[in-house]
XYZ file of N, CA, C and O in Angstrom:
392
model
N 17.134 4.083 -5.555
C 16.207 3.886 -4.438
C 15.510 2.539 -4.609
O 14.959 2.245 -5.661
N 15.588 1.709 -3.584
C 14.960 0.395 -3.640
C 13.442 0.530 -3.616
O 12.895 1.594 -3.340
N 12.770 -0.543 -3.896
C 11.308 -0.531 -3.961
C 10.731 -0.462 -2.552
O 10.865 -1.396 -1.779
N 10.090 0.637 -2.228
C 9.529 0.848 -0.893
C 8.111 0.315 -0.822
O 7.702 -0.249 0.184
N 7.347 0.473 -1.900
C 5.958 0.018 -1.924
C 5.932 -1.487 -2.152
O 6.450 -1.981 -3.148
N 5.322 -2.224 -1.236
C 5.215 -3.673 -1.379
C 4.004 -4.023 -2.225
O 4.118 -4.734 -3.217
N 2.830 -3.493 -1.846
C 1.623 -3.750 -2.625
C 0.543 -2.748 -2.221
O 0.562 -2.225 -1.106
N -0.399 -2.475 -3.106
C -1.533 -1.627 -2.720
C -2.534 -2.420 -1.893
O -2.632 -3.643 -2.006
N -3.274 -1.718 -1.057
C -4.308 -2.350 -0.238
C -5.628 -2.205 -0.970
O -6.105 -1.087 -1.183
N -6.201 -3.324 -1.384
C -7.424 -3.322 -2.182
C -8.569 -3.889 -1.364
O -8.854 -5.082 -1.405
N -9.216 -3.025 -0.591
C -10.374 -3.420 0.192
C -11.522 -2.474 -0.150
O -11.324 -1.442 -0.795
N -12.707 -2.814 0.302
C -13.859 -1.954 0.044
C -13.708 -0.610 0.750
O -14.086 0.430 0.213
N -13.168 -0.634 1.941
C -12.986 0.606 2.695
C -11.999 1.534 1.989
O -12.224 2.742 1.886
N -10.900 0.979 1.470
C -9.921 1.803 0.773
C -10.464 2.292 -0.569
O -10.153 3.406 -0.997
N -11.281 1.490 -1.222
C -11.900 1.934 -2.473
C -12.852 3.094 -2.218
O -12.915 4.051 -3.003
N -13.571 3.035 -1.109
C -14.488 4.115 -0.741
C -13.707 5.391 -0.410
O -14.105 6.492 -0.802
N -12.581 5.264 0.308
C -11.749 6.427 0.600
C -11.155 7.022 -0.677
O -11.005 8.234 -0.786
N -10.819 6.169 -1.632
C -10.268 6.655 -2.888
C -11.274 7.460 -3.682
O -10.937 8.476 -4.293
N -12.519 7.024 -3.662
C -13.551 7.735 -4.406
C -13.943 9.041 -3.718
O -14.091 10.070 -4.369
N -14.123 9.006 -2.413
C -14.641 10.178 -1.698
C -13.566 11.200 -1.336
O -13.744 12.399 -1.535
N -12.448 10.726 -0.773
C -11.448 11.641 -0.220
C -10.130 11.659 -0.989
O -9.187 12.324 -0.565
N -10.031 10.913 -2.078
C -8.819 10.839 -2.901
C -7.633 10.310 -2.095
O -6.534 10.827 -2.164
N -7.895 9.258 -1.284
C -6.861 8.611 -0.472
C -6.686 7.160 -0.921
O -7.656 6.480 -1.229
N -5.450 6.703 -0.896
C -5.133 5.347 -1.326
C -4.205 4.710 -0.306
O -3.352 5.385 0.279
N -4.353 3.396 -0.094
C -3.557 2.686 0.896
C -2.537 1.775 0.252
O -2.809 1.130 -0.766
N -1.364 1.725 0.854
C -0.278 0.875 0.375
C 0.382 0.190 1.561
O 0.517 0.776 2.632
N 0.799 -1.042 1.344
C 1.663 -1.711 2.313
C 3.092 -1.379 1.922
O 3.493 -1.574 0.778
N 3.856 -0.847 2.880
C 5.211 -0.385 2.603
C 6.195 -1.080 3.537
O 5.797 -1.757 4.493
N 7.474 -0.911 3.266
C 8.503 -1.484 4.134
C 8.439 -0.827 5.507
O 8.121 0.354 5.637
N 8.750 -1.596 6.537
C 8.596 -1.110 7.910
C 9.603 -0.025 8.268
O 9.356 0.763 9.172
N 10.731 0.060 7.563
C 11.733 1.067 7.898
C 11.630 2.315 7.025
O 12.461 3.216 7.135
N 10.609 2.413 6.172
C 10.449 3.574 5.295
C 9.784 4.722 6.057
O 8.883 4.505 6.859
N 10.241 5.943 5.776
C 9.614 7.106 6.399
C 8.662 7.776 5.409
O 8.547 7.365 4.262
N 7.983 8.835 5.860
C 6.948 9.473 5.049
C 7.513 10.132 3.791
O 6.880 10.111 2.738
N 8.708 10.694 3.876
C 9.315 11.351 2.722
C 9.652 10.322 1.647
O 9.407 10.534 0.458
N 10.202 9.185 2.052
C 10.522 8.124 1.098
C 9.264 7.559 0.453
O 9.242 7.270 -0.742
N 8.199 7.397 1.244
C 6.937 6.877 0.716
C 6.354 7.858 -0.297
O 5.879 7.462 -1.366
N 6.406 9.145 0.023
C 5.886 10.167 -0.890
C 6.624 10.134 -2.218
O 6.009 10.142 -3.285
N 7.954 10.075 -2.192
C 8.741 10.039 -3.419
C 8.475 8.770 -4.221
O 8.405 8.788 -5.447
N 8.307 7.636 -3.520
C 8.068 6.370 -4.212
C 6.712 6.362 -4.911
O 6.591 5.897 -6.056
N 5.674 6.897 -4.260
C 4.344 6.935 -4.872
C 4.324 7.908 -6.043
O 3.759 7.614 -7.102
N 4.967 9.052 -5.885
C 5.004 10.028 -6.970
C 5.738 9.499 -8.191
O 5.324 9.737 -9.314
N 6.818 8.765 -7.986
C 7.565 8.242 -9.134
C 6.884 7.014 -9.753
O 6.926 6.838 -10.962
N 6.237 6.198 -8.934
C 5.620 4.981 -9.466
C 4.328 5.265 -10.227
O 4.035 4.624 -11.236
N 3.534 6.223 -9.736
C 2.216 6.472 -10.329
C 2.114 7.834 -11.009
O 1.052 8.175 -11.523
N 3.180 8.639 -11.031
C 3.242 9.973 -11.634
C 2.062 10.847 -11.207
O 1.284 11.323 -12.036
N 1.920 11.018 -9.900
C 0.891 11.866 -9.300
C 1.566 12.796 -8.289
O 2.736 12.623 -7.960
N 0.813 13.776 -7.801
C 1.310 14.678 -6.755
C 0.672 14.283 -5.426
O -0.550 14.191 -5.327
N 1.494 14.072 -4.417
C 1.026 13.634 -3.104
C 0.889 14.851 -2.200
O 1.798 15.676 -2.099
N -0.256 14.955 -1.544
C -0.510 16.058 -0.616
C -0.052 15.701 0.795
O 0.585 16.504 1.469
N -0.390 14.488 1.282
C -0.037 14.083 2.644
C 0.129 12.569 2.715
O -0.436 11.836 1.905
N 0.897 12.131 3.700
C 1.120 10.707 3.944
C 0.895 10.428 5.421
O 1.462 11.106 6.276
N 0.050 9.465 5.731
C -0.156 8.997 7.099
C 0.281 7.541 7.167
O -0.048 6.759 6.281
N 1.016 7.179 8.216
C 1.513 5.819 8.344
C 1.058 5.213 9.663
O 0.775 5.923 10.623
N 0.997 3.886 9.674
C 0.665 3.152 10.898
C 1.251 1.744 10.793
O 1.380 1.208 9.700
N 1.629 1.203 11.925
C 2.089 -0.179 11.984
C 0.963 -1.031 12.529
O 0.302 -0.654 13.495
N 0.757 -2.190 11.911
C -0.311 -3.077 12.341
C 0.220 -4.480 12.535
O 1.149 -4.907 11.858
N -0.420 -5.206 13.461
C -0.048 -6.590 13.725
C 1.197 -6.678 14.572
O 1.662 -5.715 15.161
N 1.747 -7.862 14.663
C 2.990 -8.071 15.370
C 2.862 -8.315 16.854
O 3.804 -8.756 17.484
N 1.724 -8.064 17.451
C 1.619 -8.221 18.877
C 0.580 -9.238 19.300
O 0.652 -9.794 20.385
N -0.383 -9.486 18.458
C -1.455 -10.403 18.839
C -0.956 -11.841 18.741
O -0.298 -12.224 17.784
N -1.301 -12.630 19.732
C -0.861 -14.023 19.725
C -2.018 -14.923 19.342
O -3.141 -14.734 19.801
N -1.721 -15.910 18.530
C -2.698 -16.923 18.176
C -2.238 -18.245 18.757
O -1.062 -18.594 18.677
N -3.168 -18.985 19.330
C -2.844 -20.274 19.909
C -3.145 -21.358 18.882
O -4.180 -21.327 18.219
N -2.221 -22.294 18.742
C -2.350 -23.343 17.743
C -2.063 -24.683 18.414
O -1.063 -24.832 19.117
N -2.955 -25.634 18.214
C -2.778 -26.965 18.792
C -2.084 -27.862 17.776
O -2.556 -28.037 16.665
N -0.940 -28.439 18.158
C -0.168 -29.316 17.281
C 0.066 -30.647 17.981
O -0.334 -30.837 19.137
N 0.742 -31.555 17.290
C 1.061 -32.855 17.872
C 2.036 -32.729 19.039
O 2.013 -33.537 19.962
N 2.898 -31.719 19.000
C 3.876 -31.526 20.063
C 3.294 -30.731 21.237
O 3.964 -30.531 22.233
N 2.085 -30.260 21.125
C 1.471 -29.479 22.193
C 0.949 -28.158 21.667
O 0.693 -27.996 20.487
N 0.807 -27.234 22.573
C 0.277 -25.917 22.213
C 1.431 -25.005 21.823
O 2.435 -24.915 22.516
N 1.303 -24.323 20.690
C 2.304 -23.346 20.281
C 1.616 -22.013 20.024
O 0.434 -21.963 19.697
N 2.367 -20.953 20.201
C 1.838 -19.616 20.014
C 2.516 -18.970 18.813
O 3.720 -19.132 18.613
N 1.725 -18.249 18.024
C 2.256 -17.531 16.880
C 1.837 -16.073 16.976
O 0.724 -15.770 17.390
N 2.730 -15.201 16.579
C 2.389 -13.783 16.522
C 1.960 -13.439 15.096
O 2.443 -14.034 14.140
N 1.058 -12.469 14.985
C 0.633 -12.040 13.665
C 1.753 -11.226 13.015
O 2.614 -10.661 13.696
N 1.729 -11.148 11.714
C 2.780 -10.504 10.942
C 2.722 -8.986 11.146
O 1.667 -8.365 11.102
N 3.875 -8.370 11.376
C 3.963 -6.928 11.525
C 4.156 -6.302 10.150
O 5.030 -6.728 9.388
N 3.321 -5.319 9.811
C 3.511 -4.602 8.559
C 3.166 -3.140 8.756
O 2.509 -2.757 9.719
N 3.641 -2.325 7.837
C 3.404 -0.889 7.898
C 2.469 -0.502 6.765
O 2.661 -0.920 5.621
N 1.456 0.279 7.113
C 0.472 0.718 6.132
C 0.589 2.226 5.967
O 0.736 2.953 6.950
N 0.539 2.691 4.714
C 0.601 4.119 4.428
C -0.675 4.531 3.720
O -1.065 3.918 2.725
N -1.330 5.567 4.240
C -2.504 6.151 3.595
C -2.020 7.439 2.922
O -1.579 8.370 3.595
N -2.107 7.477 1.601
C -1.576 8.585 0.815
C -2.740 9.427 0.306
O -3.642 8.914 -0.356
N -2.726 10.723 0.611
C -3.720 11.663 0.117
C -3.141 12.398 -1.079
O -2.040 12.964 -0.991
N -3.870 12.403 -2.184
C -3.391 13.039 -3.403
C -3.953 14.442 -3.539
O -4.985 14.786 -2.964
N -3.271 15.241 -4.342
C -3.736 16.581 -4.673
C -5.014 16.439 -5.494
O -5.127 15.524 -6.318
N -6.013 17.308 -5.289
C -7.248 17.201 -6.076
C -6.964 17.246 -7.576
O -6.153 18.033 -8.048
N -7.615 16.354 -8.297
C -7.401 16.241 -9.735
C -6.549 15.046 -10.121
O -6.551 14.621 -11.272
N -5.805 14.481 -9.186
C -4.990 13.296 -9.444
C -5.720 12.053 -8.958
O -6.378 12.088 -7.919
N -5.608 10.971 -9.694
C -6.176 9.690 -9.285
C -5.202 8.573 -9.618
O -4.344 8.719 -10.484
N -5.371 7.458 -8.924
C -4.580 6.261 -9.186
C -5.554 5.150 -9.519
O -6.501 4.902 -8.755
N -5.332 4.469 -10.635
C -6.188 3.345 -11.013
C -5.500 2.056 -10.579
O -4.596 1.572 -11.262
N -5.889 1.523 -9.422
C -5.267 0.315 -8.886
C -5.874 -0.955 -9.435
O -5.331 -2.036 -9.230
N -6.985 -0.873 -10.140
C -7.638 -2.070 -10.642
C -7.006 -2.614 -11.902
O -7.332 -3.709 -12.353
N -6.067 -1.898 -12.515
C -5.439 -2.338 -13.747
C -4.589 -3.579 -13.522
O -4.637 -4.533 -14.280
N -3.796 -3.598 -12.448
C -2.902 -4.719 -12.185
C -3.596 -5.931 -11.595
O -3.079 -7.033 -11.590
N -4.815 -5.784 -11.098
C -5.501 -6.885 -10.418
C -6.191 -7.791 -11.393
O -6.461 -7.576 -12.489
């Protein structure tokens, strides 16, 4: 199985969710489904996953940029985010790699 998890999401909001609700966020490949994400998190961090929620973000908003050749438009990067809820008693320490 190829690497599905690209990187963990390390923000204040995700840290707060990790402490209060035992949820952690990961940026994953856009073609990965919930079952693949669950197996990848369980094997990478040796924890038990209770639920997986996914969402796609970006990809549609346009930014206008002024260049020497004129005005050009850029779209924001499309990525998939997975919010993983763990079974009570399991935790993931994401600050070790940072």
